[in-house]
mmCIF file of C-alpha atoms in Angstrom:
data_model
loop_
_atom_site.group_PDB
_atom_site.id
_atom_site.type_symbol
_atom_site.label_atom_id
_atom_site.label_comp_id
_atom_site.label_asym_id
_atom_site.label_seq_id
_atom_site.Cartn_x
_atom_site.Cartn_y
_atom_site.Cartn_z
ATOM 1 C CA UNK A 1 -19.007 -43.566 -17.125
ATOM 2 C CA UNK A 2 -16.592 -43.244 -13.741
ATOM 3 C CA UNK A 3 -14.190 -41.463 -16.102
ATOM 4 C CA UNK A 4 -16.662 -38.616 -17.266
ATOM 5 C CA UNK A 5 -17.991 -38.181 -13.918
ATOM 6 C CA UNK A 6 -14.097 -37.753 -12.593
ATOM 7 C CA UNK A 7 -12.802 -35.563 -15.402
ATOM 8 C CA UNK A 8 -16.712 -33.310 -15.141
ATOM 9 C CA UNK A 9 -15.698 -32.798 -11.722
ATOM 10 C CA UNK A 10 -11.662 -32.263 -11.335
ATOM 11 C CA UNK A 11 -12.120 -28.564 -12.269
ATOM 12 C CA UNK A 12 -14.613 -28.353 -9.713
ATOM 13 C CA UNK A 13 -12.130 -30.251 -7.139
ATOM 14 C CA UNK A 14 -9.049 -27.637 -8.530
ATOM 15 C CA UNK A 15 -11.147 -24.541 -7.828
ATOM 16 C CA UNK A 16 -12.181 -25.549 -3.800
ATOM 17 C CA UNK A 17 -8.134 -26.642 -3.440
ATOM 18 C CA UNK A 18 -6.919 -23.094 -4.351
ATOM 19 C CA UNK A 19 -10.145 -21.588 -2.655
ATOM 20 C CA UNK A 20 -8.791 -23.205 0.608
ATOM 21 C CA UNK A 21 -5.525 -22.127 -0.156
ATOM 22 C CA UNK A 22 -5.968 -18.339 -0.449
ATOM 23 C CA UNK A 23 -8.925 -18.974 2.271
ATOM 24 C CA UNK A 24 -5.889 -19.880 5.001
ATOM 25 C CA UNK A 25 -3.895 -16.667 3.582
ATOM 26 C CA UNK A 26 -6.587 -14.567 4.744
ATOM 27 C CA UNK A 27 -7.142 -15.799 7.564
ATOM 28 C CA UNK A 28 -4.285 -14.245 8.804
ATOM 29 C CA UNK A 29 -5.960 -11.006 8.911
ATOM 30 C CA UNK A 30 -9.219 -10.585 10.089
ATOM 31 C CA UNK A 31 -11.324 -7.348 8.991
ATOM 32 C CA UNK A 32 -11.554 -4.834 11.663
ATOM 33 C CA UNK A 33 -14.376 -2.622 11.765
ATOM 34 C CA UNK A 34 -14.383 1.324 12.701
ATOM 35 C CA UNK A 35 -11.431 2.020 12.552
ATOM 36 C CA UNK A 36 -9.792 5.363 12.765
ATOM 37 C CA UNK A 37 -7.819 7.049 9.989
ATOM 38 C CA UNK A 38 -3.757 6.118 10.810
ATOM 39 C CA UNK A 39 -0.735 7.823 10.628
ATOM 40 C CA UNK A 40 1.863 5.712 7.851
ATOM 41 C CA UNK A 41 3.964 4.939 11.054
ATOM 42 C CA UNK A 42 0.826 3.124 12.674
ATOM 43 C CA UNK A 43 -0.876 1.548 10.011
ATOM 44 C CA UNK A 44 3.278 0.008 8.783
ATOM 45 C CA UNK A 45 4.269 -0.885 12.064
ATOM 46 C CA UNK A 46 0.477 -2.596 12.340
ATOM 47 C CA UNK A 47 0.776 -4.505 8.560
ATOM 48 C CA UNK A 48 4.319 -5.193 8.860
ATOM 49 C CA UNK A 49 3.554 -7.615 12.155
ATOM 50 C CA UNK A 50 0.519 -8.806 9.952
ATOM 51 C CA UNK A 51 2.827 -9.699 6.918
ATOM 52 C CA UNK A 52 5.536 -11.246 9.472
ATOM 53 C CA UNK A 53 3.141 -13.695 10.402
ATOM 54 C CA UNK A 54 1.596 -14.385 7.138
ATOM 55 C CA UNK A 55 5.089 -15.159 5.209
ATOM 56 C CA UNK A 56 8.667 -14.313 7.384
ATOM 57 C CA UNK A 57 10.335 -12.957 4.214
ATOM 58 C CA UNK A 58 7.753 -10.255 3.334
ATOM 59 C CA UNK A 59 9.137 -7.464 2.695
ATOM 60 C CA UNK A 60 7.089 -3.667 1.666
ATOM 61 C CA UNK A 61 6.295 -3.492 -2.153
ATOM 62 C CA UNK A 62 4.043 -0.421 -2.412
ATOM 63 C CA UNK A 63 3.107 1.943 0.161
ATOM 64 C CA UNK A 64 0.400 4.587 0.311
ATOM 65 C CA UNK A 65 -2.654 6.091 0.697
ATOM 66 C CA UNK A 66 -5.705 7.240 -1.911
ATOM 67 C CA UNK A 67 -7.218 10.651 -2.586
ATOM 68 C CA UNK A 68 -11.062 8.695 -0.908
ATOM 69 C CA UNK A 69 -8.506 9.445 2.334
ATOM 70 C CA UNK A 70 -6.343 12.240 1.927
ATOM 71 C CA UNK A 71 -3.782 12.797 4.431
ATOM 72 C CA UNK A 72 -4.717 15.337 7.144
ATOM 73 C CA UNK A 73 -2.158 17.911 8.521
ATOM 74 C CA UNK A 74 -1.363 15.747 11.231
ATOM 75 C CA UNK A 75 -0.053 12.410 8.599
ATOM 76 C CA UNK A 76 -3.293 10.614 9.177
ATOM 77 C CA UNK A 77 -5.540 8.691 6.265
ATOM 78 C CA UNK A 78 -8.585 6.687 6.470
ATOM 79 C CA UNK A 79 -7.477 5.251 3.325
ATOM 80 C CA UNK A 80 -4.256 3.230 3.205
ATOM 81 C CA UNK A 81 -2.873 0.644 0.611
ATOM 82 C CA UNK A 82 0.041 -1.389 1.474
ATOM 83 C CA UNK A 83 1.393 -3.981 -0.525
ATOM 84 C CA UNK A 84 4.142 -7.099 0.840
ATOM 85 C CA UNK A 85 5.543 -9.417 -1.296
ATOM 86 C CA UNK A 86 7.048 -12.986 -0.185
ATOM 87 C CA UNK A 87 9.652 -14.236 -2.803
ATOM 88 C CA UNK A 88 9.179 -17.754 -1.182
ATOM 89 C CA UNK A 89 5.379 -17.862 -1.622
ATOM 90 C CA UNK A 90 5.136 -16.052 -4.385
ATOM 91 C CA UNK A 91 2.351 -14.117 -3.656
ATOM 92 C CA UNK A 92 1.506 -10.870 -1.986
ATOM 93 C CA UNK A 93 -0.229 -9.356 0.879
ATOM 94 C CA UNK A 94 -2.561 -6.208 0.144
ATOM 95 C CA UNK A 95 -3.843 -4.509 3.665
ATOM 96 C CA UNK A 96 -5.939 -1.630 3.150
ATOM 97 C CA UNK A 97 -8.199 0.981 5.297
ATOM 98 C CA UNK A 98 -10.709 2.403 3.937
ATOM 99 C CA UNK A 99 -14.309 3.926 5.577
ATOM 100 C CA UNK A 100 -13.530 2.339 9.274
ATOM 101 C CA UNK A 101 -12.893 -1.056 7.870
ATOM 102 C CA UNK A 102 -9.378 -3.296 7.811
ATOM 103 C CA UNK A 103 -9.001 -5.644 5.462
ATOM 104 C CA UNK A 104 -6.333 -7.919 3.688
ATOM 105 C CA UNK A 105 -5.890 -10.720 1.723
ATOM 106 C CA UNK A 106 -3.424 -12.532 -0.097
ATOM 107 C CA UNK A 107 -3.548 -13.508 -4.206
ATOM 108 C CA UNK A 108 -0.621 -15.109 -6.040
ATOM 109 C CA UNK A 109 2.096 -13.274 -8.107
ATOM 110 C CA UNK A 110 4.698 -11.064 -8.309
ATOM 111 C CA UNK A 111 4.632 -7.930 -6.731
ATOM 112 C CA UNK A 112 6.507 -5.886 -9.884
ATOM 113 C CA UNK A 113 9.305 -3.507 -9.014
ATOM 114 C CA UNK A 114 9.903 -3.035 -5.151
ATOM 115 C CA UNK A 115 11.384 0.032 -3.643
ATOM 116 C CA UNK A 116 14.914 -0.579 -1.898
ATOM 117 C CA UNK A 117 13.568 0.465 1.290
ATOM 118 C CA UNK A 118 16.127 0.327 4.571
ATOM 119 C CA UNK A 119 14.777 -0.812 7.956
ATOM 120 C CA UNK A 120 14.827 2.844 8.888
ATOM 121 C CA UNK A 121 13.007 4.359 5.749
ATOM 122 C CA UNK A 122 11.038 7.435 6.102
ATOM 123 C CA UNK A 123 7.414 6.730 7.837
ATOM 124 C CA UNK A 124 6.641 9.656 9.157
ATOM 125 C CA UNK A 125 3.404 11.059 7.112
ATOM 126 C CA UNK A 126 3.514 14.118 8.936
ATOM 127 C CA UNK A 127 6.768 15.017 8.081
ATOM 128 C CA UNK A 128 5.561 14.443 4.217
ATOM 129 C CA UNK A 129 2.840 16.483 4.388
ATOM 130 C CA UNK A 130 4.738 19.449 6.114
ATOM 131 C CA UNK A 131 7.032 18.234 2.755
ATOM 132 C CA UNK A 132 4.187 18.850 0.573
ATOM 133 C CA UNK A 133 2.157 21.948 2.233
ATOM 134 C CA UNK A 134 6.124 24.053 2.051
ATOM 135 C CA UNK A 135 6.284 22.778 -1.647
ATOM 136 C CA UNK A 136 2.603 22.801 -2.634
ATOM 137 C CA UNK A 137 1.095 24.825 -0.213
ATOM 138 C CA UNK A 138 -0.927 27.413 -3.077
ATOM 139 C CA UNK A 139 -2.161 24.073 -4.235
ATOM 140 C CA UNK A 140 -3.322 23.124 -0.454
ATOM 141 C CA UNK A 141 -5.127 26.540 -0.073
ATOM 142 C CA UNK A 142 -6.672 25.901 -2.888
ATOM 143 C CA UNK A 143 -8.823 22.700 -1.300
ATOM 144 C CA UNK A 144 -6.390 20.045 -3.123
ATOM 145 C CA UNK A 145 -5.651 17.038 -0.717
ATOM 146 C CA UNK A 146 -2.354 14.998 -0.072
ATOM 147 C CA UNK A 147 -1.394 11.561 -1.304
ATOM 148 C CA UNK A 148 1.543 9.704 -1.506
ATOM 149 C CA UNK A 149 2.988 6.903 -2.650
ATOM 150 C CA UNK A 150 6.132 4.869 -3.155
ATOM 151 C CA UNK A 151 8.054 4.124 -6.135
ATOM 152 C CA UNK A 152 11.259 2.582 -7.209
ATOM 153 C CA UNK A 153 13.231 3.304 -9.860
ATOM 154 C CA UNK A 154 13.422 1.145 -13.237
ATOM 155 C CA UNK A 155 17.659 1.016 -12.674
ATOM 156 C CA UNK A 156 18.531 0.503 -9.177
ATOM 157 C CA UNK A 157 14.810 0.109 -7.259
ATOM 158 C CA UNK A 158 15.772 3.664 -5.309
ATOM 159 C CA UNK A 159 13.127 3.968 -3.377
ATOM 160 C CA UNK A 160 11.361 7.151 -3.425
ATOM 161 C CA UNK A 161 8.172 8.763 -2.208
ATOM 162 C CA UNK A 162 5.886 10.617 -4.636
ATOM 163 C CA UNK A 163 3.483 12.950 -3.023
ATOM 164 C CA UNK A 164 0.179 14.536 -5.202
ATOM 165 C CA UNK A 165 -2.293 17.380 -4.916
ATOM 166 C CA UNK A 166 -5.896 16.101 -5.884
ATOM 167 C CA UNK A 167 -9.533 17.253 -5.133
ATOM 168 C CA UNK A 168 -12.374 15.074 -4.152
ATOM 169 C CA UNK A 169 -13.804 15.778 -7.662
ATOM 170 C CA UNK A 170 -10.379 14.148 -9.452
ATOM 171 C CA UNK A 171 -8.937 17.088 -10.271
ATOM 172 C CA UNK A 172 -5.170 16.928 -9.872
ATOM 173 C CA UNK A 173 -2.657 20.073 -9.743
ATOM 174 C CA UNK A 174 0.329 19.975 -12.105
ATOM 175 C CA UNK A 175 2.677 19.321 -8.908
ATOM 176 C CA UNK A 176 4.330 16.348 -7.706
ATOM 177 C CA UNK A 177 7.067 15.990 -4.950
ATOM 178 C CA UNK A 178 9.493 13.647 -5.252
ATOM 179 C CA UNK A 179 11.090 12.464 -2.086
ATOM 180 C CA UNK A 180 13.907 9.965 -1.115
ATOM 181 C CA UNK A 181 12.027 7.512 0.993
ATOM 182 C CA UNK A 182 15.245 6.362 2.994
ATOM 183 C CA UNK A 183 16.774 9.542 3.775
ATOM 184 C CA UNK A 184 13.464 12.331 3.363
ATOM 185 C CA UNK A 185 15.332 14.386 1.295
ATOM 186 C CA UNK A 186 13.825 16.313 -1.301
ATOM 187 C CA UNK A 187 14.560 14.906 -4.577
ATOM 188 C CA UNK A 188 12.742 17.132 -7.455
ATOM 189 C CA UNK A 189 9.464 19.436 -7.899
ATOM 190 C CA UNK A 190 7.997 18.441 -11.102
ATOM 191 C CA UNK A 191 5.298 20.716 -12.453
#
């Protein structure tokens, strides 16, 4: 009888050990509540502390923001996704914004295909949306909105950015900027 009472419960005891586990990974970032949309530079420079303290060796996996917070003429977002990744935990770090709110937490796994990005990449939203209003700008006038977001190629992880034209509605233009994330050269117009 002890032993079906044991094995009926180990799941149960399996399930609250990795709940306390990814519990203590949150913990290291507490939700924050109105909060106002960020430029890139504020809301890295902001995570990047965050995922310093959460695991030393994380390093930037994705970067960017949604079309529920396009970028405004000035590089700011009230809806930003950035992703770290910690090779010696083996998990990632997702810190978002989104309607005033802060959040992040942590989940095991790999983190795909990271972008080479130098210390001294290109964070400077502003400068990518002057990058996409002198490429895009019939598409701006036209009520699409900004996004970006990074990417790394299959064969070397070159780290680039890719900025879109949406609408609210989900309507995307036929226009994407491609954009060397470490240097902010212009890469290619792809229509």
């Amino acid at each position: 009888m002890k032993r079906i009472v044991v094995t009926a419960f180990a799941p149960l005891l399996l399930l609250a050990a990795g709940s306390a586990r990814l519990s203590a990974q949150q913990e290291v970032c507490k939700m924050e509540m109105n909060v106002a949309p960020m430029t890139l530079g504020e809301i890295y420079a902001k995570s990047e502390k965050i995922a310093k303290g959460w695991q030393a060796d994380a390093v930037p996996a994705r970067l960017g923001n949604t079309s529920l917070g396009p970028i405004d003429d000035k590089g700011r977002s009230a809806a930003w996704n950035l992703m770290f990744y910690s090779k010696t935990a083996a998990a990632n770090l997702s810190i978002s914004t989104f309607n005033g709110m802060f959040t992040c937490y942590a989940m095991p796994g790999d983190a795909g295909r990271i972008p080479d990005l130098k210390p001294t990449f290109l964070r400077d939203s502003g400068k990518l949306y002057a990058i996409a209003k002198e490429k895009g700008g019939e598409f701006l006038s036209q009520g699409f909105q900004v996004s970006i977001q990074t990417a790394a190629a299959p064969s070397d992880r070159h780290a680039t950015w890719y900025i879109s034209y949406s609408k609210a509605d989900g309507a995307n233009a036929n226009r994407t900027v491609i954009v060397d994330a470490n240097t902010g050269a212009v890469e290619k117009v792809l229509d």
